[in-house]
Amino acid sequence: MATASVSATHPQTEAQESWVPMIAIAFGQVIMSFNVASLPVALGGMVQSFNVPPTTVATGIVAYSMLVAGFVMLGAKLNQRYGALKVFRAAVLVFGIAQVLMTFSPNATFMIAAQALCGAAGAVIVPSLVALIAENYRGRQQATALGALGSARAGAGVAAFLVGGILGTYIGWRPAFGILIVLSAIVLLLSLRLKPDEGRSDVQIDMVGVVLAAVAIVLISFGFNNLNQWGLGLARPGAPFSLLGLSPAPVMIVVGIVLGQAFLSWTHRRQAAGGTPLLPLEVIDSPQERAAVYAMFSVVALEAALNFSVPLYIQIVQGRSALATTVAMLPFNLTVFFAAMLIVRFYDRLTPRQIGRYGFSLCTIALLWLAFVVRNDWSAVPVLIGLVLFGIGQGSLVTLLFNVLVTSSPKKIAGDVGSLRGTTNNLAAAVGTAVAGALLVGLLSAAVLRNIADNPVLPPELQAQVDLDNINFVSNDRLESVMAGTSATAEQVAEAVRVNTEARLRALKIGLLIMAGLAFLTIIPAGRLPNYIPGEIPDDQPPRENGNA
């Protein structure tokens, strides 16, 4: 697909629109991002309130992301058919109701259900944000608005860690989600300043495509989320059923990928027959756009994995407060926020290909650095340096890749670009969180079993008194209390604590090295990003070819 050059789309002088509508749009992003960023901060509080392992709380994150990813393309069509503003308001209302359920959840099941309802609302809000920006802004203001949307996402993450950390430490985890009830009401009031748009009754909704896409994404997300509990290959005792002895988790992932391919094939056939596809192929019909999607998936998955891993170690392993998580993660989140906003200033000097390569190179270096310097103190200066470097790369890439997709597509399918972004971001968040949990627990289990296999201090008789089939992350205090219920001597308890401490740190280091490997591999698709300077969303006429594309 051809891309629009800045010179072809920017007049020398442009009418400046009020930024008040952008506040409503940005806060629509804020309520979603604040919600999902608050979950890792509330990890310790929820584990204690609901008496569940941390991976169960992670299921809430996966449920939210899974629902957004699975139904955001349907959300885009609802925006087109009924009008982005009307649908946006209805979805924000549903989101506020979901936060009421979240705030007063009596158990983990209600919490997960509340996050699923938030995800259903988010599936509609995500594409409406891009459509509303396209409706309210043009030219340089539009590029700035898109950057502000990325900054709002990062800013909400900063606010979630600050507010959630302070409230979680001194009051509890619930008030942080209660704030979102009020914010949802504020967004509804601010939406009165948005320009009204008319829906298009001729827009058809491809229900076959909806089913194929949703089932594929749900199976992939659910499969990754249960890899550790159900088994990576052979079925474990925790699996609900087995398929000829195989775990259902990898089978779900494979079937989900097959259904994803079936969705693309169905979309090609429907569009060739003159029907309206669920996702117009124009948004991914060039190698550059597909490269942007691959790169976006990678960087969001890396962010989700890091955002889950750090609170896991601080709150569960070290037994520290939510405020300690805030202190550790604040430099990272602040860096993401400012990088997402300031990278726009480099669009006139660096091409997306250059920024993409530099960004993923920086992420790779940062993760390698963290793998070598991390110990048990997340506030150490070398660790903070690594988090800041990763934040610069991550914040720059998220804004850039979104802008690449938007500037490559006609305005009339801006909502579809938003849905593609939502599908990619949230599937990546679900997979990144699920894989981080499964990977770290798997590495921990392997390290513990290896260290105690021939350990003379921990004989088989003692090991038989502990459930080694469900090894998970616990603090040393929790381990000591478990060992107190066995026949272990003081020396054996101390040895078990030592093994646990070393295994946890080794699992984290290997996990960070694997993440660095993913970041390094993504430099390849980043090298296929276009060489044009991002500009305005093209109009509905075919844009001119850019000589650098």
XYZ file of C-alpha atoms in Angstrom:
549
model
C 0.000 0.000 0.000
C 1.256 3.458 -0.748
C 1.888 5.796 2.119
C 1.220 9.483 2.315
C 4.160 11.819 2.595
C 4.045 14.761 4.915
C 4.552 17.200 2.104
C 1.600 15.790 0.243
C -0.792 15.994 3.158
C 0.291 18.981 5.214
C -0.647 22.502 4.194
C 1.644 25.240 5.432
C -1.050 26.632 7.750
C -3.731 24.569 9.447
C -6.814 25.479 11.437
C -6.137 24.598 15.054
C -8.847 22.630 16.822
C -9.473 22.765 20.568
C -7.605 20.169 22.616
C -10.538 19.661 24.986
C -11.982 16.767 22.894
C -8.564 15.091 23.086
C -8.845 15.106 26.881
C -11.952 12.930 26.632
C -10.252 10.618 24.126
C -7.088 10.382 26.211
C -9.063 9.613 29.372
C -10.819 6.835 27.470
C -7.378 5.292 27.046
C -6.438 6.111 30.637
C -9.269 4.157 32.261
C -8.341 1.016 30.312
C -4.607 1.305 30.894
C -4.992 2.259 34.563
C -7.140 -0.805 35.124
C -4.766 -3.349 33.614
C -1.654 -1.653 35.077
C -3.201 -1.724 38.555
C -3.497 -5.514 38.554
C 0.233 -6.280 38.979
C 0.468 -3.644 41.731
C -2.479 -5.265 43.522
C -0.928 -8.726 43.121
C 0.104 -9.196 46.735
C -3.145 -7.778 48.138
C -5.311 -9.999 45.938
C -3.270 -13.092 46.740
C -3.849 -12.375 50.425
C -7.530 -11.360 50.083
C -8.585 -14.250 47.884
C -6.064 -16.828 49.199
C -4.987 -17.817 45.679
C -1.573 -18.201 43.959
C -0.226 -15.228 41.949
C -0.858 -17.031 38.661
C -4.611 -16.879 39.421
C -4.405 -13.094 39.655
C -2.519 -13.145 36.355
C -5.567 -14.906 34.888
C -7.485 -11.670 35.481
C -4.965 -9.812 33.303
C -5.221 -12.514 30.658
C -9.060 -12.464 30.790
C -9.120 -8.711 30.151
C -6.600 -8.818 27.333
C -8.165 -11.935 25.818
C -11.635 -10.334 25.571
C -10.278 -7.114 24.078
C -8.169 -8.977 21.527
C -10.966 -11.402 20.645
C -13.724 -8.867 20.045
C -12.017 -5.591 19.144
C -12.563 -6.183 15.411
C -16.272 -6.577 16.103
C -16.004 -3.373 18.139
C -14.617 -1.551 15.112
C -17.603 -2.590 13.009
C -20.025 -1.509 15.739
C -18.308 1.900 15.724
C -18.706 2.188 11.958
C -22.308 1.026 11.917
C -23.677 3.020 14.838
C -21.195 5.902 15.096
C -18.012 6.040 17.155
C -19.297 8.596 19.668
C -22.480 6.702 20.604
C -20.661 3.401 20.901
C -17.834 5.014 22.888
C -20.271 6.374 25.475
C -22.103 3.064 25.841
C -18.836 1.155 26.283
C -17.533 3.585 28.918
C -20.793 3.089 30.858
C -20.315 -0.703 30.777
C -16.691 -0.252 31.844
C -17.797 1.776 34.870
C -20.270 -0.952 35.872
C -17.498 -3.548 35.567
C -15.342 -1.482 37.926
C -18.107 -1.539 40.524
C -17.996 -5.341 40.354
C -14.192 -5.259 40.489
C -14.065 -2.973 43.520
C -16.414 -5.140 45.558
C -15.302 -8.588 44.319
C -15.725 -11.131 47.134
C -13.447 -13.731 45.509
C -11.098 -14.357 42.598
C -13.912 -15.644 40.365
C -15.770 -12.316 40.587
C -12.490 -10.467 39.996
C -11.803 -12.431 36.811
C -15.420 -11.937 35.654
C -15.119 -8.184 36.263
C -11.928 -8.066 34.190
C -13.623 -10.020 31.411
C -16.453 -7.445 31.363
C -13.852 -4.657 31.297
C -12.282 -6.431 28.331
C -15.618 -6.590 26.492
C -16.050 -2.833 26.983
C -12.434 -2.198 26.031
C -12.942 -4.109 22.781
C -15.324 -1.331 21.741
C -13.431 1.609 23.257
C -10.091 0.813 21.582
C -11.189 1.282 17.935
C -13.398 4.238 18.839
C -10.390 6.211 20.102
C -8.657 6.185 16.712
C -11.909 6.963 14.872
C -12.583 9.899 17.210
C -9.080 11.290 16.653
C -9.570 11.012 12.886
C -12.892 12.825 13.218
C -11.642 15.658 15.430
C -8.086 16.406 14.234
C -6.005 16.836 11.060
C -2.398 17.311 10.052
C 0.222 17.992 12.710
C -2.467 18.096 15.393
C -3.476 14.594 14.378
C 0.088 13.265 14.655
C 0.394 14.945 18.044
C -2.940 13.450 19.134
C -1.767 9.964 18.183
C 1.401 10.496 20.194
C -0.683 11.783 23.104
C -2.756 8.593 22.965
C 0.416 6.546 23.435
C 1.517 8.883 26.216
C -1.882 8.541 27.911
C -1.370 4.789 27.992
C 2.073 5.188 29.538
C 0.919 7.956 31.876
C -1.900 5.793 33.147
C 0.665 3.107 33.923
C 2.670 5.610 35.987
C -0.460 6.760 37.816
C -1.569 3.168 38.456
C 1.758 2.280 40.047
C 1.795 5.451 42.163
C -1.835 5.463 43.268
C -2.121 1.689 43.516
C 1.141 1.425 45.426
C 0.237 4.060 48.012
C -3.376 2.942 48.467
C -2.420 -0.739 48.408
C 0.154 -0.249 51.152
C -1.864 1.950 53.512
C -5.520 1.136 52.752
C -5.917 -1.827 50.408
C -6.042 -2.724 46.733
C -9.776 -2.031 46.191
C -9.824 1.823 46.294
C -7.548 1.999 43.244
C -10.268 0.357 41.170
C -12.956 2.464 42.870
C -11.240 5.517 41.390
C -12.018 4.133 37.928
C -15.752 4.325 38.672
C -15.383 8.093 39.095
C -13.073 8.438 36.087
C -15.579 6.599 33.879
C -18.244 9.143 34.859
C -15.834 11.999 34.057
C -15.125 10.530 30.606
C -18.867 10.421 29.892
C -19.174 14.113 30.781
C -16.133 15.130 28.723
C -17.468 13.194 25.721
C -20.075 15.964 25.302
C -17.285 18.039 23.712
C -16.569 15.482 20.979
C -17.828 16.036 17.452
C -20.855 13.846 16.690
C -20.449 11.405 13.832
C -23.000 9.494 11.825
C -23.050 5.719 11.664
C -23.227 3.906 8.340
C -26.183 1.544 8.182
C -24.703 -0.140 5.123
C -21.800 -1.568 7.176
C -22.215 -5.316 7.467
C -20.908 -7.414 10.359
C -19.192 -10.628 9.334
C -20.366 -13.002 12.062
C -18.380 -15.936 10.659
C -15.255 -13.802 10.900
C -16.211 -12.717 14.430
C -16.505 -16.337 15.578
C -13.286 -17.461 13.879
C -11.242 -14.543 15.228
C -12.663 -14.675 18.747
C -12.327 -18.439 19.163
C -8.785 -18.377 17.759
C -7.652 -15.653 20.148
C -9.402 -17.162 23.172
C -7.831 -20.579 22.512
C -4.352 -19.113 22.041
C -4.622 -16.966 25.193
C -6.182 -19.709 27.300
C -3.635 -22.244 26.094
C -0.641 -20.079 26.964
C -2.177 -19.151 30.318
C -2.459 -22.818 31.361
C 0.801 -24.216 29.987
C 2.338 -24.570 33.432
C -0.713 -25.956 35.236
C -1.857 -28.349 32.496
C 1.528 -29.301 31.092
C 3.778 -28.217 28.272
C 3.620 -31.614 26.527
C 2.160 -34.470 28.505
C -0.924 -33.763 30.606
C -0.237 -32.957 34.250
C -2.567 -33.870 37.139
C -4.021 -30.334 37.081
C -5.250 -30.653 33.482
C -9.067 -30.880 33.164
C -8.674 -33.617 30.541
C -6.047 -35.132 28.272
C -5.909 -35.896 24.566
C -4.238 -39.290 24.242
C -2.110 -38.322 27.206
C -1.269 -34.873 25.816
C -1.913 -31.639 27.657
C -4.852 -29.623 26.233
C -2.868 -26.340 26.566
C -0.504 -26.748 23.551
C -3.354 -28.324 21.579
C -5.448 -25.203 22.194
C -2.580 -23.013 20.969
C -2.179 -25.047 17.751
C -5.936 -25.095 17.068
C -6.071 -21.348 17.739
C -3.312 -20.685 15.205
C -5.100 -22.869 12.628
C -8.347 -20.959 13.205
C -6.420 -17.698 12.829
C -5.253 -18.827 9.404
C -8.828 -19.878 8.616
C -9.966 -16.352 9.549
C -7.496 -14.793 7.088
C -8.557 -17.205 4.328
C -12.241 -16.485 4.996
C -11.547 -12.729 4.944
C -9.801 -13.006 1.563
C -12.732 -14.947 0.095
C -15.359 -12.606 1.525
C -13.591 -9.486 0.277
C -13.025 -11.043 -3.171
C -16.765 -11.808 -3.350
C -17.604 -8.170 -2.661
C -18.644 -8.663 0.977
C -17.590 -6.544 3.944
C -14.799 -8.311 5.866
C -14.401 -8.069 9.615
C -10.900 -6.674 9.097
C -10.149 -4.892 5.793
C -7.047 -6.401 4.270
C -5.806 -2.909 3.397
C -4.506 -2.502 6.940
C -2.061 -5.421 6.586
C -1.617 -5.763 2.823
C 2.005 -4.599 2.633
C 5.197 -6.098 4.108
C 5.810 -2.829 5.968
C 2.444 -2.962 7.718
C 2.838 -6.616 8.627
C 6.297 -5.829 9.991
C 4.726 -3.113 12.161
C 2.208 -5.629 13.524
C 4.920 -8.206 14.320
C 7.064 -5.571 16.000
C 4.133 -4.190 18.002
C 3.230 -7.678 19.228
C 6.798 -8.272 20.363
C 7.321 -5.018 22.248
C 3.948 -5.195 24.043
C 4.541 -8.849 24.997
C 7.947 -7.879 26.416
C 6.399 -5.031 28.406
C 3.673 -7.328 29.784
C 6.222 -9.959 30.780
C 8.371 -7.396 32.592
C 5.355 -5.757 34.279
C 4.319 -9.162 35.647
C 7.783 -10.405 36.604
C 8.939 -7.428 38.655
C 5.873 -7.183 40.979
C 5.929 -10.985 41.303
C 9.449 -10.896 42.707
C 8.992 -7.799 44.863
C 5.641 -8.630 46.483
C 5.499 -12.415 46.476
C 9.138 -13.451 46.632
C 10.505 -10.645 48.787
C 7.255 -10.080 50.684
C 7.493 -6.313 50.266
C 4.632 -3.822 49.930
C 2.822 -2.498 46.865
C 4.587 0.815 47.514
C 7.939 -0.949 47.080
C 6.725 -2.101 43.669
C 5.844 1.496 42.826
C 9.314 2.728 43.795
C 10.981 -0.003 41.725
C 8.824 0.446 38.617
C 8.350 4.222 38.655
C 11.551 5.037 36.706
C 10.511 2.548 34.012
C 6.960 3.868 33.730
C 8.031 7.512 33.739
C 10.550 6.775 31.005
C 7.908 5.034 28.883
C 5.596 8.023 29.348
C 8.113 10.652 28.265
C 9.581 8.512 25.472
C 6.113 7.926 23.992
C 5.485 11.668 23.968
C 8.905 12.969 22.909
C 9.580 10.469 20.104
C 7.169 12.482 17.937
C 9.813 15.232 17.802
C 12.144 12.892 15.914
C 9.654 11.951 13.172
C 11.003 14.672 10.874
C 14.590 13.422 11.252
C 14.446 9.644 11.627
C 12.453 7.146 9.593
C 10.327 4.413 11.220
C 12.899 1.844 10.107
C 15.681 3.672 11.941
C 13.641 4.246 15.105
C 12.478 0.625 15.056
C 15.991 -0.776 14.814
C 17.360 1.589 17.458
C 14.411 0.891 19.760
C 14.680 -2.902 19.693
C 18.469 -2.721 19.959
C 18.045 -0.629 23.102
C 15.493 -3.100 24.516
C 17.892 -5.987 23.846
C 20.795 -4.227 25.569
C 18.593 -3.271 28.530
C 17.298 -6.810 29.090
C 20.778 -8.314 28.768
C 22.050 -5.764 31.255
C 19.227 -6.601 33.692
C 19.913 -10.322 33.382
C 23.510 -9.801 34.487
C 23.081 -7.142 37.195
C 19.793 -8.067 38.896
C 20.016 -9.447 42.394
C 17.382 -9.247 45.108
C 17.347 -5.443 45.308
C 15.255 -3.834 42.555
C 16.151 -0.314 43.690
C 19.864 -0.792 42.986
C 21.239 1.807 40.558
C 22.384 -0.728 37.892
C 18.877 -2.243 37.834
C 17.268 1.186 37.518
C 19.556 1.956 34.574
C 18.366 -1.194 32.829
C 14.687 -0.392 33.448
C 15.132 3.177 32.150
C 16.873 1.973 28.984
C 14.093 -0.531 28.321
C 11.502 2.191 28.960
C 13.074 4.475 26.350
C 12.970 1.749 23.726
C 9.503 0.480 24.637
C 7.835 3.897 24.833
C 9.298 5.022 21.526
C 8.322 1.822 19.723
C 4.684 1.679 20.849
C 3.955 5.204 19.604
C 5.958 4.750 16.406
C 4.396 1.451 15.342
C 0.871 2.715 15.963
C 1.631 5.796 13.861
C 2.998 3.633 11.041
C -0.266 1.683 10.833
C -2.449 4.802 11.025
C -0.557 6.794 8.391
C -0.666 3.861 5.981
C -4.455 3.560 5.878
C -7.348 5.685 4.591
C -9.351 7.669 7.128
C -12.514 5.642 6.522
C -10.880 2.543 8.022
C -9.198 4.352 10.916
C -11.423 2.386 13.298
C -10.181 -0.857 11.738
C -6.595 0.267 12.337
C -7.593 0.859 15.938
C -9.060 -2.631 16.137
C -5.903 -4.157 14.671
C -3.875 -2.243 17.239
C -6.199 -3.433 19.991
C -6.056 -7.046 18.837
C -2.272 -6.982 18.591
C -1.667 -5.136 21.869
C -4.054 -7.172 23.968
C -3.220 -10.572 22.496
C 0.433 -9.698 23.097
C -0.347 -8.616 26.669
C -2.263 -11.841 27.336
C 0.431 -14.037 25.804
C 3.278 -12.041 27.390
C 1.756 -12.279 30.874
C 0.813 -15.945 30.494
C 4.180 -16.957 29.079
C 6.043 -14.989 31.747
C 4.124 -16.801 34.467
C 4.495 -20.235 32.890
C 8.139 -19.657 31.959
C 9.256 -18.379 35.343
C 7.364 -21.053 37.267
C 8.733 -23.725 34.912
C 12.286 -22.458 35.303
C 11.846 -22.258 39.067
C 10.487 -25.808 39.219
C 13.334 -27.173 37.107
C 15.956 -25.366 39.198
C 14.477 -26.538 42.508
C 14.154 -30.163 41.393
C 17.706 -30.153 40.022
C 19.146 -28.682 43.221
C 17.427 -31.121 45.575
C 17.845 -34.256 43.432
C 21.149 -35.281 45.021
C 21.151 -32.894 47.969
C 22.284 -34.867 51.047
C 20.720 -32.332 53.402
C 17.240 -32.780 51.850
C 16.693 -36.566 51.663
C 13.832 -38.169 49.682
C 11.961 -38.861 52.936
C 11.727 -35.119 53.590
C 10.957 -34.275 49.955
C 7.984 -36.662 50.089
C 6.405 -34.449 52.771
C 6.322 -31.440 50.392
C 4.184 -31.077 47.246
C 6.851 -30.866 44.525
C 4.275 -31.259 41.727
C 3.009 -27.701 42.217
C 6.102 -25.596 42.820
C 5.302 -21.879 42.723
C 6.783 -18.594 43.846
C 6.669 -18.116 47.623
C 8.558 -15.905 50.042
C 11.160 -17.368 52.361
C 8.825 -16.756 55.314
C 6.065 -18.730 53.603
C 8.506 -21.555 52.815
C 9.675 -21.675 56.424
C 6.073 -21.989 57.608
C 5.489 -24.860 55.155
C 8.672 -26.614 56.291
C 7.590 -26.192 59.897
C 4.808 -28.674 59.201
C 7.333 -31.352 58.214
C 10.007 -33.244 60.128
C 12.732 -30.900 58.838
C 15.513 -29.822 61.173
C 16.717 -26.227 61.428
C 19.622 -27.084 59.126
C 17.282 -28.606 56.535
C 14.946 -25.588 56.664
C 17.913 -23.278 56.073
C 19.033 -25.417 53.129
C 15.541 -25.375 51.621
C 15.462 -21.586 51.903
C 18.874 -21.337 50.232
C 17.779 -23.586 47.351
C 14.574 -21.597 46.918
C 16.378 -18.239 46.940
C 18.976 -19.303 44.386
C 16.398 -20.997 42.139
C 14.179 -17.898 42.070
C 17.019 -15.618 41.047
C 18.271 -18.069 38.416
C 14.742 -18.369 36.955
C 14.502 -14.584 36.689
C 17.901 -14.233 35.021
C 17.141 -16.928 32.432
C 13.723 -15.384 31.833
C 15.319 -11.983 31.154
C 17.823 -13.583 28.760
C 14.961 -15.211 26.830
C 13.182 -11.837 26.660
C 16.387 -10.249 25.363
C 16.536 -12.904 22.665
C 12.994 -12.044 21.546
C 13.843 -8.332 21.429
C 16.941 -9.086 19.355
C 15.009 -11.228 16.868
C 12.433 -8.459 16.403
C 15.146 -6.220 14.950
C 14.571 -8.269 11.767
C 10.928 -7.221 11.155
C 11.817 -3.722 12.383
C 14.231 -3.563 9.450
C 11.231 -3.906 7.113
C 9.429 -0.854 8.454
C 8.945 1.943 5.886
C 11.328 4.828 5.359
C 8.722 7.549 5.119
C 8.145 10.296 7.682
C 4.844 9.670 9.522
C 2.127 12.220 8.791
C -1.596 12.550 8.581
C -4.068 9.723 8.094
C -4.516 9.580 4.293
C -7.812 10.674 2.844
C -10.010 8.270 0.892
C -8.305 8.984 -2.428
C -5.272 6.909 -3.382
C -2.235 8.777 -2.008
C 0.897 9.400 -3.989
C 3.816 7.026 -3.724
C 6.546 8.215 -1.437
C 9.908 7.801 -3.008
C 11.455 6.553 0.221
C 8.777 3.979 1.024
